[in-house]
mmCIF file with all atom_site columns, C-alpha atoms in Angstrom:
data_model
loop_
_atom_site.group_PDB
_atom_site.id
_atom_site.type_symbol
_atom_site.label_atom_id
_atom_site.label_alt_id
_atom_site.label_comp_id
_atom_site.label_asym_id
_atom_site.label_entity_id
_atom_site.label_seq_id
_atom_site.pdbx_PDB_ins_code
_atom_site.Cartn_x
_atom_site.Cartn_y
_atom_site.Cartn_z
_atom_site.occupancy
_atom_site.B_iso_or_equiv
_atom_site.pdbx_formal_charge
_atom_site.auth_seq_id
_atom_site.auth_comp_id
_atom_site.auth_asym_id
_atom_site.auth_atom_id
_atom_site.pdbx_PDB_model_num
ATOM 1   C CA . UNK Q 1 1   ? -8.954  20.811  36.258 1.00 73.00 ? 32  UNK Q CA 1
ATOM 2   C CA . UNK Q 1 2   ? -9.798  18.085  33.765 1.00 85.00 ? 33  UNK Q CA 1
ATOM 3   C CA . UNK Q 1 3   ? -12.696 18.817  31.476 1.00 95.00 ? 34  UNK Q CA 1
ATOM 4   C CA . UNK Q 1 4   ? -15.918 16.666  32.244 1.00 98.00 ? 35  UNK Q CA 1
ATOM 5   C CA . UNK Q 1 5   ? -17.167 14.284  29.674 1.00 98.00 ? 36  UNK Q CA 1
ATOM 6   C CA . UNK Q 1 6   ? -20.247 12.154  28.989 1.00 98.00 ? 37  UNK Q CA 1
ATOM 7   C CA . UNK Q 1 7   ? -19.902 9.142   26.627 1.00 98.00 ? 38  UNK Q CA 1
ATOM 8   C CA . UNK Q 1 8   ? -22.978 8.161   24.580 1.00 98.00 ? 39  UNK Q CA 1
ATOM 9   C CA . UNK Q 1 9   ? -23.130 4.299   24.310 1.00 98.00 ? 40  UNK Q CA 1
ATOM 10  C CA . UNK Q 1 10  ? -22.529 1.298   26.736 1.00 97.00 ? 41  UNK Q CA 1
ATOM 11  C CA . UNK Q 1 11  ? -21.233 -1.210  24.280 1.00 97.00 ? 42  UNK Q CA 1
ATOM 12  C CA . UNK Q 1 12  ? -17.731 -2.380  23.370 1.00 98.00 ? 43  UNK Q CA 1
ATOM 13  C CA . UNK Q 1 13  ? -16.773 0.958   21.756 1.00 98.00 ? 44  UNK Q CA 1
ATOM 14  C CA . UNK Q 1 14  ? -17.994 2.847   24.711 1.00 98.00 ? 45  UNK Q CA 1
ATOM 15  C CA . UNK Q 1 15  ? -15.729 0.731   27.058 1.00 98.00 ? 46  UNK Q CA 1
ATOM 16  C CA . UNK Q 1 16  ? -12.908 1.175   24.826 1.00 98.00 ? 47  UNK Q CA 1
ATOM 17  C CA . UNK Q 1 17  ? -13.508 4.837   24.676 1.00 98.00 ? 48  UNK Q CA 1
ATOM 18  C CA . UNK Q 1 18  ? -13.612 4.922   28.491 1.00 98.00 ? 49  UNK Q CA 1
ATOM 19  C CA . UNK Q 1 19  ? -10.160 3.183   28.560 1.00 98.00 ? 50  UNK Q CA 1
ATOM 20  C CA . UNK Q 1 20  ? -8.507  5.559   26.143 1.00 98.00 ? 51  UNK Q CA 1
ATOM 21  C CA . UNK Q 1 21  ? -10.036 8.893   27.428 1.00 98.00 ? 52  UNK Q CA 1
ATOM 22  C CA . UNK Q 1 22  ? -9.226  7.894   31.073 1.00 98.00 ? 53  UNK Q CA 1
ATOM 23  C CA . UNK Q 1 23  ? -5.559  7.077   30.411 1.00 97.00 ? 54  UNK Q CA 1
ATOM 24  C CA . UNK Q 1 24  ? -4.578  9.417   27.608 1.00 98.00 ? 55  UNK Q CA 1
ATOM 25  C CA . UNK Q 1 25  ? -6.614  12.662  27.552 1.00 98.00 ? 56  UNK Q CA 1
ATOM 26  C CA . UNK Q 1 26  ? -7.512  15.771  29.439 1.00 97.00 ? 57  UNK Q CA 1
ATOM 27  C CA . UNK Q 1 27  ? -11.078 14.638  30.055 1.00 98.00 ? 58  UNK Q CA 1
ATOM 28  C CA . UNK Q 1 28  ? -12.691 13.094  33.174 1.00 98.00 ? 59  UNK Q CA 1
ATOM 29  C CA . UNK Q 1 29  ? -15.465 10.851  32.318 1.00 98.00 ? 60  UNK Q CA 1
ATOM 30  C CA . UNK Q 1 30  ? -18.405 11.495  34.678 1.00 98.00 ? 61  UNK Q CA 1
ATOM 31  C CA . UNK Q 1 31  ? -21.297 9.472   33.032 1.00 98.00 ? 62  UNK Q CA 1
ATOM 32  C CA . UNK Q 1 32  ? -22.570 7.470   30.112 1.00 98.00 ? 63  UNK Q CA 1
ATOM 33  C CA . UNK Q 1 33  ? -25.827 7.905   28.237 1.00 98.00 ? 64  UNK Q CA 1
ATOM 34  C CA . UNK Q 1 34  ? -28.112 6.010   25.877 1.00 98.00 ? 65  UNK Q CA 1
ATOM 35  C CA . UNK Q 1 35  ? -31.628 6.388   24.610 1.00 97.00 ? 66  UNK Q CA 1
ATOM 36  C CA . UNK Q 1 36  ? -34.161 5.298   27.285 1.00 96.00 ? 67  UNK Q CA 1
ATOM 37  C CA . UNK Q 1 37  ? -35.404 2.566   25.204 1.00 95.00 ? 68  UNK Q CA 1
ATOM 38  C CA . UNK Q 1 38  ? -31.914 0.848   25.574 1.00 93.00 ? 69  UNK Q CA 1
ATOM 39  C CA . UNK Q 1 39  ? -31.373 1.761   29.195 1.00 93.00 ? 70  UNK Q CA 1
ATOM 40  C CA . UNK Q 1 40  ? -30.485 -1.478  31.143 1.00 87.00 ? 71  UNK Q CA 1
ATOM 41  C CA . UNK Q 1 41  ? -28.101 -1.337  33.978 1.00 86.00 ? 72  UNK Q CA 1
ATOM 42  C CA . UNK Q 1 42  ? -27.882 1.985   35.769 1.00 92.00 ? 73  UNK Q CA 1
ATOM 43  C CA . UNK Q 1 43  ? -23.945 1.762   35.989 1.00 96.00 ? 74  UNK Q CA 1
ATOM 44  C CA . UNK Q 1 44  ? -21.368 1.029   33.254 1.00 97.00 ? 75  UNK Q CA 1
ATOM 45  C CA . UNK Q 1 45  ? -17.688 1.110   33.985 1.00 97.00 ? 76  UNK Q CA 1
ATOM 46  C CA . UNK Q 1 46  ? -18.755 1.964   37.532 1.00 98.00 ? 77  UNK Q CA 1
ATOM 47  C CA . UNK Q 1 47  ? -20.174 5.352   36.348 1.00 98.00 ? 78  UNK Q CA 1
ATOM 48  C CA . UNK Q 1 48  ? -23.907 6.405   36.223 1.00 98.00 ? 79  UNK Q CA 1
ATOM 49  C CA . UNK Q 1 49  ? -26.013 5.765   32.989 1.00 98.00 ? 80  UNK Q CA 1
ATOM 50  C CA . UNK Q 1 50  ? -28.326 8.550   32.187 1.00 98.00 ? 81  UNK Q CA 1
ATOM 51  C CA . UNK Q 1 51  ? -31.210 8.475   29.638 1.00 98.00 ? 82  UNK Q CA 1
ATOM 52  C CA . UNK Q 1 52  ? -30.308 10.611  26.800 1.00 98.00 ? 83  UNK Q CA 1
ATOM 53  C CA . UNK Q 1 53  ? -33.740 12.402  26.807 1.00 98.00 ? 84  UNK Q CA 1
ATOM 54  C CA . UNK Q 1 54  ? -32.932 13.855  30.367 1.00 97.00 ? 85  UNK Q CA 1
ATOM 55  C CA . UNK Q 1 55  ? -28.949 14.072  30.146 1.00 98.00 ? 86  UNK Q CA 1
ATOM 56  C CA . UNK Q 1 56  ? -28.936 17.724  29.548 1.00 98.00 ? 87  UNK Q CA 1
ATOM 57  C CA . UNK Q 1 57  ? -30.847 18.261  32.727 1.00 97.00 ? 88  UNK Q CA 1
ATOM 58  C CA . UNK Q 1 58  ? -28.566 16.197  34.859 1.00 97.00 ? 89  UNK Q CA 1
ATOM 59  C CA . UNK Q 1 59  ? -25.241 17.029  33.156 1.00 98.00 ? 90  UNK Q CA 1
ATOM 60  C CA . UNK Q 1 60  ? -25.682 20.560  31.387 1.00 98.00 ? 91  UNK Q CA 1
ATOM 61  C CA . UNK Q 1 61  ? -23.757 21.234  28.188 1.00 98.00 ? 92  UNK Q CA 1
ATOM 62  C CA . UNK Q 1 62  ? -22.516 24.347  29.667 1.00 97.00 ? 93  UNK Q CA 1
ATOM 63  C CA . UNK Q 1 63  ? -20.233 22.132  31.946 1.00 97.00 ? 94  UNK Q CA 1
ATOM 64  C CA . UNK Q 1 64  ? -19.867 18.995  30.015 1.00 98.00 ? 95  UNK Q CA 1
ATOM 65  C CA . UNK Q 1 65  ? -18.731 17.652  26.820 1.00 98.00 ? 96  UNK Q CA 1
ATOM 66  C CA . UNK Q 1 66  ? -19.932 14.658  24.888 1.00 98.00 ? 97  UNK Q CA 1
ATOM 67  C CA . UNK Q 1 67  ? -18.430 11.811  22.898 1.00 99.00 ? 98  UNK Q CA 1
ATOM 68  C CA . UNK Q 1 68  ? -20.419 9.556   20.776 1.00 98.00 ? 99  UNK Q CA 1
ATOM 69  C CA . UNK Q 1 69  ? -18.924 6.030   21.056 1.00 98.00 ? 100 UNK Q CA 1
ATOM 70  C CA . UNK Q 1 70  ? -20.684 3.928   18.521 1.00 98.00 ? 101 UNK Q CA 1
ATOM 71  C CA . UNK Q 1 71  ? -19.320 1.801   15.604 1.00 97.00 ? 102 UNK Q CA 1
ATOM 72  C CA . UNK Q 1 72  ? -20.270 1.616   11.921 1.00 98.00 ? 103 UNK Q CA 1
ATOM 73  C CA . UNK Q 1 73  ? -23.779 0.167   12.338 1.00 94.00 ? 104 UNK Q CA 1
ATOM 74  C CA . UNK Q 1 74  ? -26.040 0.923   9.332  1.00 95.00 ? 105 UNK Q CA 1
ATOM 75  C CA . UNK Q 1 75  ? -22.980 2.305   7.481  1.00 97.00 ? 106 UNK Q CA 1
ATOM 76  C CA . UNK Q 1 76  ? -22.442 4.862   10.173 1.00 98.00 ? 107 UNK Q CA 1
ATOM 77  C CA . UNK Q 1 77  ? -25.824 6.236   10.259 1.00 98.00 ? 108 UNK Q CA 1
ATOM 78  C CA . UNK Q 1 78  ? -26.546 5.539   13.864 1.00 98.00 ? 109 UNK Q CA 1
ATOM 79  C CA . UNK Q 1 79  ? -23.266 7.293   15.035 1.00 98.00 ? 110 UNK Q CA 1
ATOM 80  C CA . UNK Q 1 80  ? -24.042 10.192  12.739 1.00 98.00 ? 111 UNK Q CA 1
ATOM 81  C CA . UNK Q 1 81  ? -27.602 10.614  14.131 1.00 98.00 ? 112 UNK Q CA 1
ATOM 82  C CA . UNK Q 1 82  ? -26.418 10.515  17.660 1.00 98.00 ? 113 UNK Q CA 1
ATOM 83  C CA . UNK Q 1 83  ? -23.636 12.847  17.093 1.00 98.00 ? 114 UNK Q CA 1
ATOM 84  C CA . UNK Q 1 84  ? -26.034 15.397  15.382 1.00 98.00 ? 115 UNK Q CA 1
ATOM 85  C CA . UNK Q 1 85  ? -28.474 14.838  18.372 1.00 98.00 ? 116 UNK Q CA 1
ATOM 86  C CA . UNK Q 1 86  ? -25.681 15.661  20.892 1.00 98.00 ? 117 UNK Q CA 1
ATOM 87  C CA . UNK Q 1 87  ? -24.808 18.819  18.998 1.00 98.00 ? 118 UNK Q CA 1
ATOM 88  C CA . UNK Q 1 88  ? -28.453 19.886  18.815 1.00 98.00 ? 119 UNK Q CA 1
ATOM 89  C CA . UNK Q 1 89  ? -28.562 19.733  22.695 1.00 98.00 ? 120 UNK Q CA 1
ATOM 90  C CA . UNK Q 1 90  ? -25.564 22.098  22.663 1.00 98.00 ? 121 UNK Q CA 1
ATOM 91  C CA . UNK Q 1 91  ? -22.858 19.788  23.884 1.00 98.00 ? 122 UNK Q CA 1
ATOM 92  C CA . UNK Q 1 92  ? -19.237 20.616  22.887 1.00 98.00 ? 123 UNK Q CA 1
ATOM 93  C CA . UNK Q 1 93  ? -18.058 17.516  21.053 1.00 98.00 ? 124 UNK Q CA 1
ATOM 94  C CA . UNK Q 1 94  ? -14.730 15.908  22.143 1.00 98.00 ? 125 UNK Q CA 1
ATOM 95  C CA . UNK Q 1 95  ? -12.396 13.866  19.942 1.00 98.00 ? 126 UNK Q CA 1
ATOM 96  C CA . UNK Q 1 96  ? -9.722  11.369  21.250 1.00 98.00 ? 127 UNK Q CA 1
ATOM 97  C CA . UNK Q 1 97  ? -6.446  11.550  19.360 1.00 98.00 ? 128 UNK Q CA 1
ATOM 98  C CA . UNK Q 1 98  ? -3.904  9.161   20.814 1.00 98.00 ? 129 UNK Q CA 1
ATOM 99  C CA . UNK Q 1 99  ? -0.725  10.614  21.959 1.00 98.00 ? 130 UNK Q CA 1
ATOM 100 C CA . UNK Q 1 100 ? 1.009   7.727   20.181 1.00 98.00 ? 131 UNK Q CA 1
ATOM 101 C CA . UNK Q 1 101 ? -0.383  8.647   16.826 1.00 98.00 ? 132 UNK Q CA 1
ATOM 102 C CA . UNK Q 1 102 ? 1.861   10.767  14.338 1.00 98.00 ? 133 UNK Q CA 1
ATOM 103 C CA . UNK Q 1 103 ? -0.334  13.666  13.575 1.00 98.00 ? 134 UNK Q CA 1
ATOM 104 C CA . UNK Q 1 104 ? 1.377   15.849  11.082 1.00 98.00 ? 135 UNK Q CA 1
ATOM 105 C CA . UNK Q 1 105 ? -1.460  17.768  9.423  1.00 98.00 ? 136 UNK Q CA 1
ATOM 106 C CA . UNK Q 1 106 ? -1.563  20.695  11.884 1.00 97.00 ? 137 UNK Q CA 1
ATOM 107 C CA . UNK Q 1 107 ? -4.490  19.368  13.832 1.00 95.00 ? 138 UNK Q CA 1
ATOM 108 C CA . UNK Q 1 108 ? -7.018  19.433  10.774 1.00 98.00 ? 139 UNK Q CA 1
ATOM 109 C CA . UNK Q 1 109 ? -9.239  16.889  12.666 1.00 98.00 ? 140 UNK Q CA 1
ATOM 110 C CA . UNK Q 1 110 ? -12.871 17.290  13.138 1.00 98.00 ? 141 UNK Q CA 1
ATOM 111 C CA . UNK Q 1 111 ? -15.110 16.625  16.149 1.00 98.00 ? 142 UNK Q CA 1
ATOM 112 C CA . UNK Q 1 112 ? -16.047 13.272  17.584 1.00 98.00 ? 143 UNK Q CA 1
ATOM 113 C CA . UNK Q 1 113 ? -13.017 11.670  15.964 1.00 98.00 ? 144 UNK Q CA 1
ATOM 114 C CA . UNK Q 1 114 ? -11.557 8.454   17.418 1.00 98.00 ? 145 UNK Q CA 1
ATOM 115 C CA . UNK Q 1 115 ? -7.846  8.329   16.493 1.00 98.00 ? 146 UNK Q CA 1
ATOM 116 C CA . UNK Q 1 116 ? -6.127  5.309   17.815 1.00 98.00 ? 147 UNK Q CA 1
ATOM 117 C CA . UNK Q 1 117 ? -2.377  4.567   18.291 1.00 98.00 ? 148 UNK Q CA 1
ATOM 118 C CA . UNK Q 1 118 ? 0.069   4.051   15.529 1.00 98.00 ? 149 UNK Q CA 1
ATOM 119 C CA . UNK Q 1 119 ? -2.030  6.006   12.961 1.00 98.00 ? 150 UNK Q CA 1
ATOM 120 C CA . UNK Q 1 120 ? 0.327   8.322   10.751 1.00 98.00 ? 151 UNK Q CA 1
ATOM 121 C CA . UNK Q 1 121 ? -1.528  11.280  9.532  1.00 98.00 ? 152 UNK Q CA 1
ATOM 122 C CA . UNK Q 1 122 ? 0.635   12.982  6.892  1.00 98.00 ? 153 UNK Q CA 1
ATOM 123 C CA . UNK Q 1 123 ? 0.864   16.697  6.138  1.00 98.00 ? 154 UNK Q CA 1
ATOM 124 C CA . UNK Q 1 124 ? -1.854  18.474  4.181  1.00 98.00 ? 155 UNK Q CA 1
ATOM 125 C CA . UNK Q 1 125 ? -4.389  15.701  4.904  1.00 98.00 ? 156 UNK Q CA 1
ATOM 126 C CA . UNK Q 1 126 ? -7.760  16.522  6.303  1.00 98.00 ? 157 UNK Q CA 1
ATOM 127 C CA . UNK Q 1 127 ? -9.926  14.302  8.674  1.00 98.00 ? 158 UNK Q CA 1
ATOM 128 C CA . UNK Q 1 128 ? -13.715 15.296  8.730  1.00 98.00 ? 159 UNK Q CA 1
ATOM 129 C CA . UNK Q 1 129 ? -16.083 15.205  11.790 1.00 98.00 ? 160 UNK Q CA 1
ATOM 130 C CA . UNK Q 1 130 ? -17.102 11.884  13.442 1.00 98.00 ? 161 UNK Q CA 1
ATOM 131 C CA . UNK Q 1 131 ? -14.402 9.746   11.795 1.00 98.00 ? 162 UNK Q CA 1
ATOM 132 C CA . UNK Q 1 132 ? -12.925 6.531   13.460 1.00 98.00 ? 163 UNK Q CA 1
ATOM 133 C CA . UNK Q 1 133 ? -9.415  5.543   12.532 1.00 98.00 ? 164 UNK Q CA 1
ATOM 134 C CA . UNK Q 1 134 ? -8.669  2.325   14.308 1.00 98.00 ? 165 UNK Q CA 1
ATOM 135 C CA . UNK Q 1 135 ? -4.946  1.478   14.907 1.00 98.00 ? 166 UNK Q CA 1
ATOM 136 C CA . UNK Q 1 136 ? -2.130  1.284   12.517 1.00 98.00 ? 167 UNK Q CA 1
ATOM 137 C CA . UNK Q 1 137 ? -3.381  3.299   9.379  1.00 98.00 ? 168 UNK Q CA 1
ATOM 138 C CA . UNK Q 1 138 ? -1.418  5.390   7.024  1.00 98.00 ? 169 UNK Q CA 1
ATOM 139 C CA . UNK Q 1 139 ? -3.327  8.479   5.892  1.00 98.00 ? 170 UNK Q CA 1
ATOM 140 C CA . UNK Q 1 140 ? -1.371  9.959   2.931  1.00 98.00 ? 171 UNK Q CA 1
ATOM 141 C CA . UNK Q 1 141 ? -0.452  13.650  2.184  1.00 98.00 ? 172 UNK Q CA 1
ATOM 142 C CA . UNK Q 1 142 ? -3.195  15.828  0.694  1.00 98.00 ? 173 UNK Q CA 1
ATOM 143 C CA . UNK Q 1 143 ? -6.030  13.116  1.405  1.00 98.00 ? 174 UNK Q CA 1
ATOM 144 C CA . UNK Q 1 144 ? -9.259  13.969  2.663  1.00 98.00 ? 175 UNK Q CA 1
ATOM 145 C CA . UNK Q 1 145 ? -11.473 11.673  4.820  1.00 98.00 ? 176 UNK Q CA 1
ATOM 146 C CA . UNK Q 1 146 ? -15.184 12.575  4.791  1.00 98.00 ? 177 UNK Q CA 1
ATOM 147 C CA . UNK Q 1 147 ? -17.463 12.925  7.764  1.00 98.00 ? 178 UNK Q CA 1
ATOM 148 C CA . UNK Q 1 148 ? -18.867 9.904   9.424  1.00 98.00 ? 179 UNK Q CA 1
ATOM 149 C CA . UNK Q 1 149 ? -16.489 7.574   8.064  1.00 98.00 ? 180 UNK Q CA 1
ATOM 150 C CA . UNK Q 1 150 ? -14.952 4.373   9.762  1.00 98.00 ? 181 UNK Q CA 1
ATOM 151 C CA . UNK Q 1 151 ? -11.522 3.030   8.681  1.00 98.00 ? 182 UNK Q CA 1
ATOM 152 C CA . UNK Q 1 152 ? -10.452 -0.049  10.269 1.00 98.00 ? 183 UNK Q CA 1
ATOM 153 C CA . UNK Q 1 153 ? -6.686  -1.209  11.040 1.00 98.00 ? 184 UNK Q CA 1
ATOM 154 C CA . UNK Q 1 154 ? -3.767  -1.170  8.775  1.00 98.00 ? 185 UNK Q CA 1
ATOM 155 C CA . UNK Q 1 155 ? -5.391  0.566   5.834  1.00 98.00 ? 186 UNK Q CA 1
ATOM 156 C CA . UNK Q 1 156 ? -3.115  2.398   3.374  1.00 98.00 ? 187 UNK Q CA 1
ATOM 157 C CA . UNK Q 1 157 ? -4.612  5.696   2.006  1.00 98.00 ? 188 UNK Q CA 1
ATOM 158 C CA . UNK Q 1 158 ? -2.110  6.898   -0.513 1.00 98.00 ? 189 UNK Q CA 1
ATOM 159 C CA . UNK Q 1 159 ? -1.547  10.618  -1.313 1.00 98.00 ? 190 UNK Q CA 1
ATOM 160 C CA . UNK Q 1 160 ? -4.242  12.784  -2.748 1.00 98.00 ? 191 UNK Q CA 1
ATOM 161 C CA . UNK Q 1 161 ? -7.229  10.256  -2.073 1.00 98.00 ? 192 UNK Q CA 1
ATOM 162 C CA . UNK Q 1 162 ? -10.663 11.730  -1.471 1.00 98.00 ? 193 UNK Q CA 1
ATOM 163 C CA . UNK Q 1 163 ? -12.930 9.506   0.665  1.00 98.00 ? 194 UNK Q CA 1
ATOM 164 C CA . UNK Q 1 164 ? -16.460 10.510  0.904  1.00 98.00 ? 195 UNK Q CA 1
ATOM 165 C CA . UNK Q 1 165 ? -19.013 10.451  3.750  1.00 98.00 ? 196 UNK Q CA 1
ATOM 166 C CA . UNK Q 1 166 ? -20.298 7.431   5.781  1.00 98.00 ? 197 UNK Q CA 1
ATOM 167 C CA . UNK Q 1 167 ? -17.792 5.080   4.122  1.00 98.00 ? 198 UNK Q CA 1
ATOM 168 C CA . UNK Q 1 168 ? -16.541 1.819   5.638  1.00 98.00 ? 199 UNK Q CA 1
ATOM 169 C CA . UNK Q 1 169 ? -12.983 0.689   4.940  1.00 98.00 ? 200 UNK Q CA 1
ATOM 170 C CA . UNK Q 1 170 ? -12.059 -2.501  6.081  1.00 98.00 ? 201 UNK Q CA 1
ATOM 171 C CA . UNK Q 1 171 ? -8.579  -4.048  7.518  1.00 98.00 ? 202 UNK Q CA 1
ATOM 172 C CA . UNK Q 1 172 ? -5.662  -4.121  5.078  1.00 98.00 ? 203 UNK Q CA 1
ATOM 173 C CA . UNK Q 1 173 ? -7.218  -2.109  2.307  1.00 98.00 ? 204 UNK Q CA 1
ATOM 174 C CA . UNK Q 1 174 ? -5.030  -0.411  -0.092 1.00 98.00 ? 205 UNK Q CA 1
ATOM 175 C CA . UNK Q 1 175 ? -6.109  2.746   -2.011 1.00 98.00 ? 206 UNK Q CA 1
ATOM 176 C CA . UNK Q 1 176 ? -3.841  4.050   -4.698 1.00 98.00 ? 207 UNK Q CA 1
ATOM 177 C CA . UNK Q 1 177 ? -3.072  7.700   -4.963 1.00 98.00 ? 208 UNK Q CA 1
ATOM 178 C CA . UNK Q 1 178 ? -5.280  10.430  -6.240 1.00 98.00 ? 209 UNK Q CA 1
ATOM 179 C CA . UNK Q 1 179 ? -8.524  8.310   -6.454 1.00 98.00 ? 210 UNK Q CA 1
ATOM 180 C CA . UNK Q 1 180 ? -12.009 9.267   -5.216 1.00 98.00 ? 211 UNK Q CA 1
ATOM 181 C CA . UNK Q 1 181 ? -14.102 7.115   -3.068 1.00 98.00 ? 212 UNK Q CA 1
ATOM 182 C CA . UNK Q 1 182 ? -17.732 8.063   -3.171 1.00 98.00 ? 213 UNK Q CA 1
ATOM 183 C CA . UNK Q 1 183 ? -20.181 8.495   -0.346 1.00 98.00 ? 214 UNK Q CA 1
ATOM 184 C CA . UNK Q 1 184 ? -21.403 5.284   1.410  1.00 98.00 ? 215 UNK Q CA 1
ATOM 185 C CA . UNK Q 1 185 ? -18.940 2.978   -0.081 1.00 98.00 ? 216 UNK Q CA 1
ATOM 186 C CA . UNK Q 1 186 ? -18.119 -0.296  1.634  1.00 98.00 ? 217 UNK Q CA 1
ATOM 187 C CA . UNK Q 1 187 ? -14.538 -1.588  0.849  1.00 98.00 ? 218 UNK Q CA 1
ATOM 188 C CA . UNK Q 1 188 ? -14.014 -5.010  2.445  1.00 98.00 ? 219 UNK Q CA 1
ATOM 189 C CA . UNK Q 1 189 ? -11.065 -6.405  4.012  1.00 98.00 ? 220 UNK Q CA 1
ATOM 190 C CA . UNK Q 1 190 ? -7.844  -6.726  1.799  1.00 97.00 ? 221 UNK Q CA 1
ATOM 191 C CA . UNK Q 1 191 ? -9.191  -4.983  -1.209 1.00 98.00 ? 222 UNK Q CA 1
ATOM 192 C CA . UNK Q 1 192 ? -7.041  -3.027  -3.572 1.00 98.00 ? 223 UNK Q CA 1
ATOM 193 C CA . UNK Q 1 193 ? -8.619  -0.178  -5.343 1.00 98.00 ? 224 UNK Q CA 1
ATOM 194 C CA . UNK Q 1 194 ? -6.728  1.469   -8.386 1.00 98.00 ? 225 UNK Q CA 1
ATOM 195 C CA . UNK Q 1 195 ? -9.457  3.639   -9.739 1.00 98.00 ? 226 UNK Q CA 1
ATOM 196 C CA . UNK Q 1 196 ? -12.408 5.797   -8.545 1.00 98.00 ? 227 UNK Q CA 1
ATOM 197 C CA . UNK Q 1 197 ? -15.208 4.099   -6.631 1.00 98.00 ? 228 UNK Q CA 1
ATOM 198 C CA . UNK Q 1 198 ? -18.797 5.513   -7.430 1.00 96.00 ? 229 UNK Q CA 1
ATOM 199 C CA . UNK Q 1 199 ? -20.971 6.238   -4.325 1.00 98.00 ? 230 UNK Q CA 1
ATOM 200 C CA . UNK Q 1 200 ? -22.732 3.293   -2.632 1.00 98.00 ? 231 UNK Q CA 1
ATOM 201 C CA . UNK Q 1 201 ? -20.217 0.724   -4.154 1.00 98.00 ? 232 UNK Q CA 1
ATOM 202 C CA . UNK Q 1 202 ? -19.354 -2.370  -2.502 1.00 98.00 ? 233 UNK Q CA 1
ATOM 203 C CA . UNK Q 1 203 ? -15.790 -3.940  -3.084 1.00 98.00 ? 234 UNK Q CA 1
ATOM 204 C CA . UNK Q 1 204 ? -15.078 -7.304  -1.600 1.00 95.00 ? 235 UNK Q CA 1
ATOM 205 C CA . UNK Q 1 205 ? -11.764 -9.069  -1.946 1.00 92.00 ? 236 UNK Q CA 1
ATOM 206 C CA . UNK Q 1 206 ? -11.960 -12.820 -2.708 1.00 90.00 ? 237 UNK Q CA 1
ATOM 207 C CA . UNK Q 1 207 ? -11.530 -14.865 0.549  1.00 90.00 ? 238 UNK Q CA 1
ATOM 208 C CA . UNK Q 1 208 ? -8.648  -17.514 0.667  1.00 92.00 ? 239 UNK Q CA 1
ATOM 209 C CA . UNK Q 1 209 ? -10.041 -21.034 0.169  1.00 93.00 ? 240 UNK Q CA 1
ATOM 210 C CA . UNK Q 1 210 ? -9.068  -23.915 2.406  1.00 93.00 ? 241 UNK Q CA 1
ATOM 211 C CA . UNK Q 1 211 ? -6.630  -26.279 0.883  1.00 92.00 ? 242 UNK Q CA 1
ATOM 212 C CA . UNK Q 1 212 ? -7.642  -29.601 -0.052 1.00 92.00 ? 243 UNK Q CA 1
ATOM 213 C CA . UNK Q 1 213 ? -4.608  -31.012 1.862  1.00 92.00 ? 244 UNK Q CA 1
ATOM 214 C CA . UNK Q 1 214 ? -5.249  -31.242 5.713  1.00 94.00 ? 245 UNK Q CA 1
ATOM 215 C CA . UNK Q 1 215 ? -2.659  -29.773 7.981  1.00 93.00 ? 246 UNK Q CA 1
ATOM 216 C CA . UNK Q 1 216 ? -1.645  -33.209 9.262  1.00 92.00 ? 247 UNK Q CA 1
ATOM 217 C CA . UNK Q 1 217 ? -0.520  -34.150 5.758  1.00 91.00 ? 248 UNK Q CA 1
ATOM 218 C CA . UNK Q 1 218 ? 1.640   -31.269 5.157  1.00 91.00 ? 249 UNK Q CA 1
ATOM 219 C CA . UNK Q 1 219 ? 5.467   -32.220 4.694  1.00 86.00 ? 250 UNK Q CA 1
ATOM 220 C CA . UNK Q 1 220 ? 6.755   -29.135 6.213  1.00 84.00 ? 251 UNK Q CA 1
ATOM 221 C CA . UNK Q 1 221 ? 5.402   -26.385 8.492  1.00 80.00 ? 252 UNK Q CA 1
#
């Protein structure tokens, strides 16, 4: 029998989680939950939506697990608080790890992790609790990803890197080997870091500027 699962959230991330868990896991999703202040429709993905304040009465933790499907809002603070609230209610916390990810670290992956397809997680690396790895990342050997961190797509984390808690790492970021990224850092798309980043640092790569020549004037394309 498949394990019964409740998903916290009714947004895009929750809909994506529903698709992945339904098609590539041992879990059967039975309901969604949100705080009563944000309760709109009573159905989501054709399943009931229960107020979080009463979810343990309707779907007891002794019979159900929970997955918190939220993004990096407020530098992952919201996802962290709801993850901790679900644990406080006594729910076992599920993780999703794609069958199409290359996981070579002996399963050293925490709770409430969302590991998409085409991630490569090399030996001796450690993934903390409540971490999202969107598709196509490289997590190098002996690296550590701290709790409540969100890593977007096609990020290269070289060997021996330490990433702190509640960080956001944007698409196509490259982190050289053996550097440390402090807690609550934001590293924007396309950035290259070659040295340690102090906590709460913001690193934004320069955006490509529009050419003064319009596309209709190009000689070759």
